[in-house]
Amino acid sequence: MAEGTSLLAQLPDASFPVILMTVLVLIALALWLIWGRQPAHSHTSETPSDQQFDQVEASPRSLFLNSEASIFNMVRLAVQDSYLVLAKLPLSSVLTIEKDNREKRKRIMKAIQHIKIDLALIHPGTLQLEKVIRITSPESSVILPSEKEHLVTAILLAAGISTVTLDANTSYTVPQVLTLLGLGEED
């Protein structure tokens, strides 16, 4: 080996481009790792920035029609010692659908995903849904197709949850509501 020759001069001519490309790829990869990635602590979120919040306009939406609100208030007065009363709960949030067939379960969950319970009577100790009150009225915003109506009835029946239907256009007294809910003097 001659004394003045460099290491690169001893390599075959075909290996020089391979070594050069490898070095360039390693440099590019190092630069990408250093500057291209975001730090682990700064996640990009899908929430708008503070500047975008300044331009948001919102207003409260009525939860009930007036006739439904009077029924809610009457039910709340009638059962306040026995139940917690919650309104407009998604049906899927208070039930667990137990099906062996995953596809059937998925179809049922999809069918009930937008269905809301008008009023839910929750036992204050167990926090379990015990009764559902459905409010009917001609101007009601939620009218289910008969197929979904049958599905909801079957699901509630299978879960052992009783259902009571009240007419929004009827005036009820506290004793009448207690009787309709099966919570008369003997309970």
PDB file of C-alpha atoms in Angstrom:
ATOM      1  CA  MET A   1       0.000   0.000   0.000  1.00  0.00           C
ATOM      2  CA  ALA A   2       1.388   3.366  -1.009  1.00  0.00           C
ATOM      3  CA  GLU A   3       1.890   5.918   1.670  1.00  0.00           C
ATOM      4  CA  GLY A   4       0.062   8.917   0.210  1.00  0.00           C
ATOM      5  CA  THR A   5      -3.193   7.291  -0.857  1.00  0.00           C
ATOM      6  CA  SER A   6      -6.405   8.021   0.983  1.00  0.00           C
ATOM      7  CA  LEU A   7      -8.975   5.547   2.178  1.00  0.00           C
ATOM      8  CA  LEU A   8     -11.478   6.696  -0.485  1.00  0.00           C
ATOM      9  CA  ALA A   9      -8.948   6.114  -3.233  1.00  0.00           C
ATOM     10  CA  GLN A  10      -8.656   2.483  -2.171  1.00  0.00           C
ATOM     11  CA  LEU A  11     -12.439   1.843  -2.576  1.00  0.00           C
ATOM     12  CA  PRO A  12     -13.806   0.621  -5.914  1.00  0.00           C
ATOM     13  CA  ASP A  13     -15.340   3.368  -8.090  1.00  0.00           C
ATOM     14  CA  ALA A  14     -18.894   1.953  -7.801  1.00  0.00           C
ATOM     15  CA  SER A  15     -19.023   2.197  -3.991  1.00  0.00           C
ATOM     16  CA  PHE A  16     -18.497   5.974  -3.808  1.00  0.00           C
ATOM     17  CA  PRO A  17     -22.082   6.907  -4.898  1.00  0.00           C
ATOM     18  CA  VAL A  18     -23.534   4.352  -2.465  1.00  0.00           C
ATOM     19  CA  ILE A  19     -21.561   5.778   0.444  1.00  0.00           C
ATOM     20  CA  LEU A  20     -22.457   9.340  -0.534  1.00  0.00           C
ATOM     21  CA  MET A  21     -26.197   8.499  -0.746  1.00  0.00           C
ATOM     22  CA  THR A  22     -26.086   6.705   2.607  1.00  0.00           C
ATOM     23  CA  VAL A  23     -24.460   9.702   4.291  1.00  0.00           C
ATOM     24  CA  LEU A  24     -27.015  12.097   2.740  1.00  0.00           C
ATOM     25  CA  VAL A  25     -29.948   9.915   3.832  1.00  0.00           C
ATOM     26  CA  LEU A  26     -28.572   9.738   7.379  1.00  0.00           C
ATOM     27  CA  ILE A  27     -28.143  13.524   7.491  1.00  0.00           C
ATOM     28  CA  ALA A  28     -31.684  14.051   6.149  1.00  0.00           C
ATOM     29  CA  LEU A  29     -33.091  11.563   8.676  1.00  0.00           C
ATOM     30  CA  ALA A  30     -31.247  13.274  11.541  1.00  0.00           C
ATOM     31  CA  LEU A  31     -32.552  16.695  10.468  1.00  0.00           C
ATOM     32  CA  TRP A  32     -36.090  15.342  10.196  1.00  0.00           C
ATOM     33  CA  LEU A  33     -35.872  13.790  13.669  1.00  0.00           C
ATOM     34  CA  ILE A  34     -34.541  17.016  15.173  1.00  0.00           C
ATOM     35  CA  TRP A  35     -36.725  19.640  13.478  1.00  0.00           C
ATOM     36  CA  GLY A  36     -39.487  17.820  11.607  1.00  0.00           C
ATOM     37  CA  ARG A  37     -41.303  16.171  14.481  1.00  0.00           C
ATOM     38  CA  GLN A  38     -43.276  18.002  17.134  1.00  0.00           C
ATOM     39  CA  PRO A  39     -42.230  17.527  20.728  1.00  0.00           C
ATOM     40  CA  ALA A  40     -44.185  14.883  22.619  1.00  0.00           C
ATOM     41  CA  HIS A  41     -45.706  17.412  25.018  1.00  0.00           C
ATOM     42  CA  SER A  42     -47.285  19.630  22.340  1.00  0.00           C
ATOM     43  CA  HIS A  43     -50.173  17.807  20.745  1.00  0.00           C
ATOM     44  CA  THR A  44     -52.138  19.406  17.976  1.00  0.00           C
ATOM     45  CA  SER A  45     -55.730  19.405  19.080  1.00  0.00           C
ATOM     46  CA  GLU A  46     -58.872  19.687  17.090  1.00  0.00           C
ATOM     47  CA  THR A  47     -60.201  22.448  19.294  1.00  0.00           C
ATOM     48  CA  PRO A  48     -60.070  25.926  17.872  1.00  0.00           C
ATOM     49  CA  SER A  49     -57.540  28.421  19.142  1.00  0.00           C
ATOM     50  CA  ASP A  50     -58.480  31.191  21.572  1.00  0.00           C
ATOM     51  CA  GLN A  51     -58.786  33.639  18.695  1.00  0.00           C
ATOM     52  CA  GLN A  52     -61.421  31.447  17.073  1.00  0.00           C
ATOM     53  CA  PHE A  53     -63.412  31.293  20.334  1.00  0.00           C
ATOM     54  CA  ASP A  54     -63.864  35.058  20.189  1.00  0.00           C
ATOM     55  CA  GLN A  55     -65.851  34.689  16.966  1.00  0.00           C
ATOM     56  CA  VAL A  56     -68.223  31.955  18.168  1.00  0.00           C
ATOM     57  CA  GLU A  57     -71.875  32.840  18.545  1.00  0.00           C
ATOM     58  CA  ALA A  58     -74.125  30.552  20.565  1.00  0.00           C
ATOM     59  CA  SER A  59     -77.449  30.664  22.313  1.00  0.00           C
ATOM     60  CA  PRO A  60     -79.263  28.248  24.615  1.00  0.00           C
ATOM     61  CA  ARG A  61     -81.753  25.879  23.048  1.00  0.00           C
ATOM     62  CA  SER A  62     -85.013  24.947  24.716  1.00  0.00           C
ATOM     63  CA  LEU A  63     -84.935  21.443  26.119  1.00  0.00           C
ATOM     64  CA  PHE A  64     -88.722  21.069  26.255  1.00  0.00           C
ATOM     65  CA  LEU A  65     -91.834  22.373  24.640  1.00  0.00           C
ATOM     66  CA  ASN A  66     -93.947  24.318  27.159  1.00  0.00           C
ATOM     67  CA  SER A  67     -96.416  21.433  27.512  1.00  0.00           C
ATOM     68  CA  GLU A  68     -93.550  18.985  28.123  1.00  0.00           C
ATOM     69  CA  ALA A  69     -92.012  21.294  30.720  1.00  0.00           C
ATOM     70  CA  SER A  70     -95.212  21.308  32.763  1.00  0.00           C
ATOM     71  CA  ILE A  71     -95.234  17.494  32.762  1.00  0.00           C
ATOM     72  CA  PHE A  72     -91.568  17.436  33.778  1.00  0.00           C
ATOM     73  CA  ASN A  73     -92.270  19.768  36.696  1.00  0.00           C
ATOM     74  CA  MET A  74     -95.293  17.723  37.811  1.00  0.00           C
ATOM     75  CA  VAL A  75     -93.347  14.440  37.636  1.00  0.00           C
ATOM     76  CA  ARG A  76     -90.431  15.983  39.516  1.00  0.00           C
ATOM     77  CA  LEU A  77     -92.772  17.181  42.276  1.00  0.00           C
ATOM     78  CA  ALA A  78     -94.494  13.800  42.469  1.00  0.00           C
ATOM     79  CA  VAL A  79     -91.371  11.616  42.698  1.00  0.00           C
ATOM     80  CA  GLN A  80     -88.764  13.893  44.289  1.00  0.00           C
ATOM     81  CA  ASP A  81     -88.646  11.748  47.434  1.00  0.00           C
ATOM     82  CA  SER A  82     -88.238   8.476  45.533  1.00  0.00           C
ATOM     83  CA  TYR A  83     -86.319   9.156  42.317  1.00  0.00           C
ATOM     84  CA  LEU A  84     -83.877  11.397  40.571  1.00  0.00           C
ATOM     85  CA  VAL A  85     -85.516  12.781  37.435  1.00  0.00           C
ATOM     86  CA  LEU A  86     -83.349  13.272  34.375  1.00  0.00           C
ATOM     87  CA  ALA A  87     -84.568  14.519  31.034  1.00  0.00           C
ATOM     88  CA  LYS A  88     -83.690  13.874  27.400  1.00  0.00           C
ATOM     89  CA  LEU A  89     -81.073  11.187  28.047  1.00  0.00           C
ATOM     90  CA  PRO A  90     -79.767   9.178  25.105  1.00  0.00           C
ATOM     91  CA  LEU A  91     -81.205   5.672  25.371  1.00  0.00           C
ATOM     92  CA  SER A  92     -77.811   4.167  24.562  1.00  0.00           C
ATOM     93  CA  SER A  93     -76.272   5.890  27.599  1.00  0.00           C
ATOM     94  CA  VAL A  94     -78.506   4.175  30.136  1.00  0.00           C
ATOM     95  CA  LEU A  95     -78.609   0.638  28.734  1.00  0.00           C
ATOM     96  CA  THR A  96     -76.113  -2.042  27.889  1.00  0.00           C
ATOM     97  CA  ILE A  97     -77.095  -4.161  24.925  1.00  0.00           C
ATOM     98  CA  GLU A  98     -75.971  -7.711  25.586  1.00  0.00           C
ATOM     99  CA  LYS A  99     -75.917  -9.711  22.375  1.00  0.00           C
ATOM    100  CA  ASP A 100     -73.744 -12.688  21.514  1.00  0.00           C
ATOM    101  CA  ASN A 101     -73.811 -11.704  17.865  1.00  0.00           C
ATOM    102  CA  ARG A 102     -71.620  -8.627  17.442  1.00  0.00           C
ATOM    103  CA  GLU A 103     -73.338  -7.574  14.201  1.00  0.00           C
ATOM    104  CA  LYS A 104     -76.815  -7.656  15.787  1.00  0.00           C
ATOM    105  CA  ARG A 105     -75.537  -5.626  18.733  1.00  0.00           C
ATOM    106  CA  LYS A 106     -73.976  -3.100  16.372  1.00  0.00           C
ATOM    107  CA  ARG A 107     -77.231  -2.767  14.379  1.00  0.00           C
ATOM    108  CA  ILE A 108     -79.262  -2.265  17.552  1.00  0.00           C
ATOM    109  CA  MET A 109     -76.838   0.356  18.891  1.00  0.00           C
ATOM    110  CA  LYS A 110     -76.923   2.178  15.563  1.00  0.00           C
ATOM    111  CA  ALA A 111     -80.733   2.104  15.521  1.00  0.00           C
ATOM    112  CA  ILE A 112     -81.032   3.622  19.016  1.00  0.00           C
ATOM    113  CA  GLN A 113     -78.074   6.008  18.952  1.00  0.00           C
ATOM    114  CA  HIS A 114     -80.185   9.129  18.381  1.00  0.00           C
ATOM    115  CA  ILE A 115     -83.191   8.128  20.491  1.00  0.00           C
ATOM    116  CA  LYS A 116     -83.648  10.105  23.688  1.00  0.00           C
ATOM    117  CA  ILE A 117     -85.707   9.223  26.739  1.00  0.00           C
ATOM    118  CA  ASP A 118     -88.119  12.037  27.594  1.00  0.00           C
ATOM    119  CA  LEU A 119     -87.902  11.506  31.361  1.00  0.00           C
ATOM    120  CA  ALA A 120     -85.874   8.924  33.247  1.00  0.00           C
ATOM    121  CA  LEU A 121     -86.587   7.983  36.841  1.00  0.00           C
ATOM    122  CA  ILE A 122     -83.321   6.947  38.446  1.00  0.00           C
ATOM    123  CA  HIS A 123     -83.160   5.160  41.796  1.00  0.00           C
ATOM    124  CA  PRO A 124     -81.096   7.434  44.077  1.00  0.00           C
ATOM    125  CA  GLY A 125     -79.293   4.554  45.796  1.00  0.00           C
ATOM    126  CA  THR A 126     -78.431   2.212  42.936  1.00  0.00           C
ATOM    127  CA  LEU A 127     -78.406   4.954  40.277  1.00  0.00           C
ATOM    128  CA  GLN A 128     -80.155   2.507  37.952  1.00  0.00           C
ATOM    129  CA  LEU A 129     -82.845   3.510  35.497  1.00  0.00           C
ATOM    130  CA  GLU A 130     -86.131   2.156  36.847  1.00  0.00           C
ATOM    131  CA  LYS A 131     -88.868   3.881  34.870  1.00  0.00           C
ATOM    132  CA  VAL A 132     -89.115   5.756  31.605  1.00  0.00           C
ATOM    133  CA  ILE A 133     -91.768   8.371  30.994  1.00  0.00           C
ATOM    134  CA  ARG A 134     -92.593   9.075  27.388  1.00  0.00           C
ATOM    135  CA  ILE A 135     -94.380  12.293  26.622  1.00  0.00           C
ATOM    136  CA  THR A 136     -96.689  12.332  23.624  1.00  0.00           C
ATOM    137  CA  SER A 137     -98.040  15.403  21.914  1.00  0.00           C
ATOM    138  CA  PRO A 138     -98.974  16.338  18.358  1.00  0.00           C
ATOM    139  CA  GLU A 139     -96.312  19.050  18.285  1.00  0.00           C
ATOM    140  CA  SER A 140     -93.634  16.791  19.774  1.00  0.00           C
ATOM    141  CA  SER A 141     -90.369  17.078  17.920  1.00  0.00           C
ATOM    142  CA  VAL A 142     -89.546  13.375  18.245  1.00  0.00           C
ATOM    143  CA  ILE A 143     -91.857  10.878  16.598  1.00  0.00           C
ATOM    144  CA  LEU A 144     -90.267   7.495  16.077  1.00  0.00           C
ATOM    145  CA  PRO A 145     -91.056   5.215  13.160  1.00  0.00           C
ATOM    146  CA  SER A 146     -93.062   2.190  14.311  1.00  0.00           C
ATOM    147  CA  GLU A 147     -90.084  -0.155  13.791  1.00  0.00           C
ATOM    148  CA  LYS A 148     -87.906   1.901  16.148  1.00  0.00           C
ATOM    149  CA  GLU A 149     -90.814   2.334  18.551  1.00  0.00           C
ATOM    150  CA  HIS A 150     -91.156  -1.467  18.783  1.00  0.00           C
ATOM    151  CA  LEU A 151     -87.379  -1.836  19.223  1.00  0.00           C
ATOM    152  CA  VAL A 152     -87.291   0.704  22.060  1.00  0.00           C
ATOM    153  CA  THR A 153     -90.268  -0.956  23.758  1.00  0.00           C
ATOM    154  CA  ALA A 154     -88.647  -4.402  23.428  1.00  0.00           C
ATOM    155  CA  ILE A 155     -85.300  -3.172  24.772  1.00  0.00           C
ATOM    156  CA  LEU A 156     -86.880  -1.457  27.775  1.00  0.00           C
ATOM    157  CA  LEU A 157     -89.032  -4.520  28.473  1.00  0.00           C
ATOM    158  CA  ALA A 158     -85.980  -6.825  28.219  1.00  0.00           C
ATOM    159  CA  ALA A 159     -84.120  -4.598  30.684  1.00  0.00           C
ATOM    160  CA  GLY A 160     -87.015  -4.736  33.147  1.00  0.00           C
ATOM    161  CA  ILE A 161     -87.692  -1.022  32.855  1.00  0.00           C
ATOM    162  CA  SER A 162     -91.326  -0.004  32.975  1.00  0.00           C
ATOM    163  CA  THR A 163     -92.593   2.632  30.602  1.00  0.00           C
ATOM    164  CA  VAL A 164     -95.368   5.121  31.250  1.00  0.00           C
ATOM    165  CA  THR A 165     -96.751   7.380  28.561  1.00  0.00           C
ATOM    166  CA  LEU A 166     -98.157  10.779  29.492  1.00  0.00           C
ATOM    167  CA  ASP A 167    -100.008  13.140  27.191  1.00  0.00           C
ATOM    168  CA  ALA A 168     -98.469  16.608  27.071  1.00  0.00           C
ATOM    169  CA  ASN A 169    -101.869  18.165  26.446  1.00  0.00           C
ATOM    170  CA  THR A 170    -103.365  16.740  29.640  1.00  0.00           C
ATOM    171  CA  SER A 171    -103.120  18.477  33.009  1.00  0.00           C
ATOM    172  CA  TYR A 172    -102.059  16.071  35.739  1.00  0.00           C
ATOM    173  CA  THR A 173    -102.115  16.429  39.498  1.00  0.00           C
ATOM    174  CA  VAL A 174     -99.416  15.002  41.763  1.00  0.00           C
ATOM    175  CA  PRO A 175    -101.710  12.158  42.987  1.00  0.00           C
ATOM    176  CA  GLN A 176    -102.613  11.295  39.374  1.00  0.00           C
ATOM    177  CA  VAL A 177     -98.939  11.128  38.386  1.00  0.00           C
ATOM    178  CA  LEU A 178     -98.157   8.951  41.404  1.00  0.00           C
ATOM    179  CA  THR A 179    -100.985   6.574  40.474  1.00  0.00           C
ATOM    180  CA  LEU A 180     -99.908   6.392  36.818  1.00  0.00           C
ATOM    181  CA  LEU A 181     -96.345   5.636  37.907  1.00  0.00           C
ATOM    182  CA  GLY A 182     -97.518   2.953  40.338  1.00  0.00           C
ATOM    183  CA  LEU A 183     -96.254   4.926  43.314  1.00  0.00           C
ATOM    184  CA  GLY A 184     -99.522   5.322  45.201  1.00  0.00           C
ATOM    185  CA  GLU A 185     -99.887   5.456  48.975  1.00  0.00           C
ATOM    186  CA  GLU A 186     -98.769   1.838  49.469  1.00  0.00           C
ATOM    187  CA  ASP A 187     -95.195   2.485  48.194  1.00  0.00           C
TER     188      ASP A 187
END
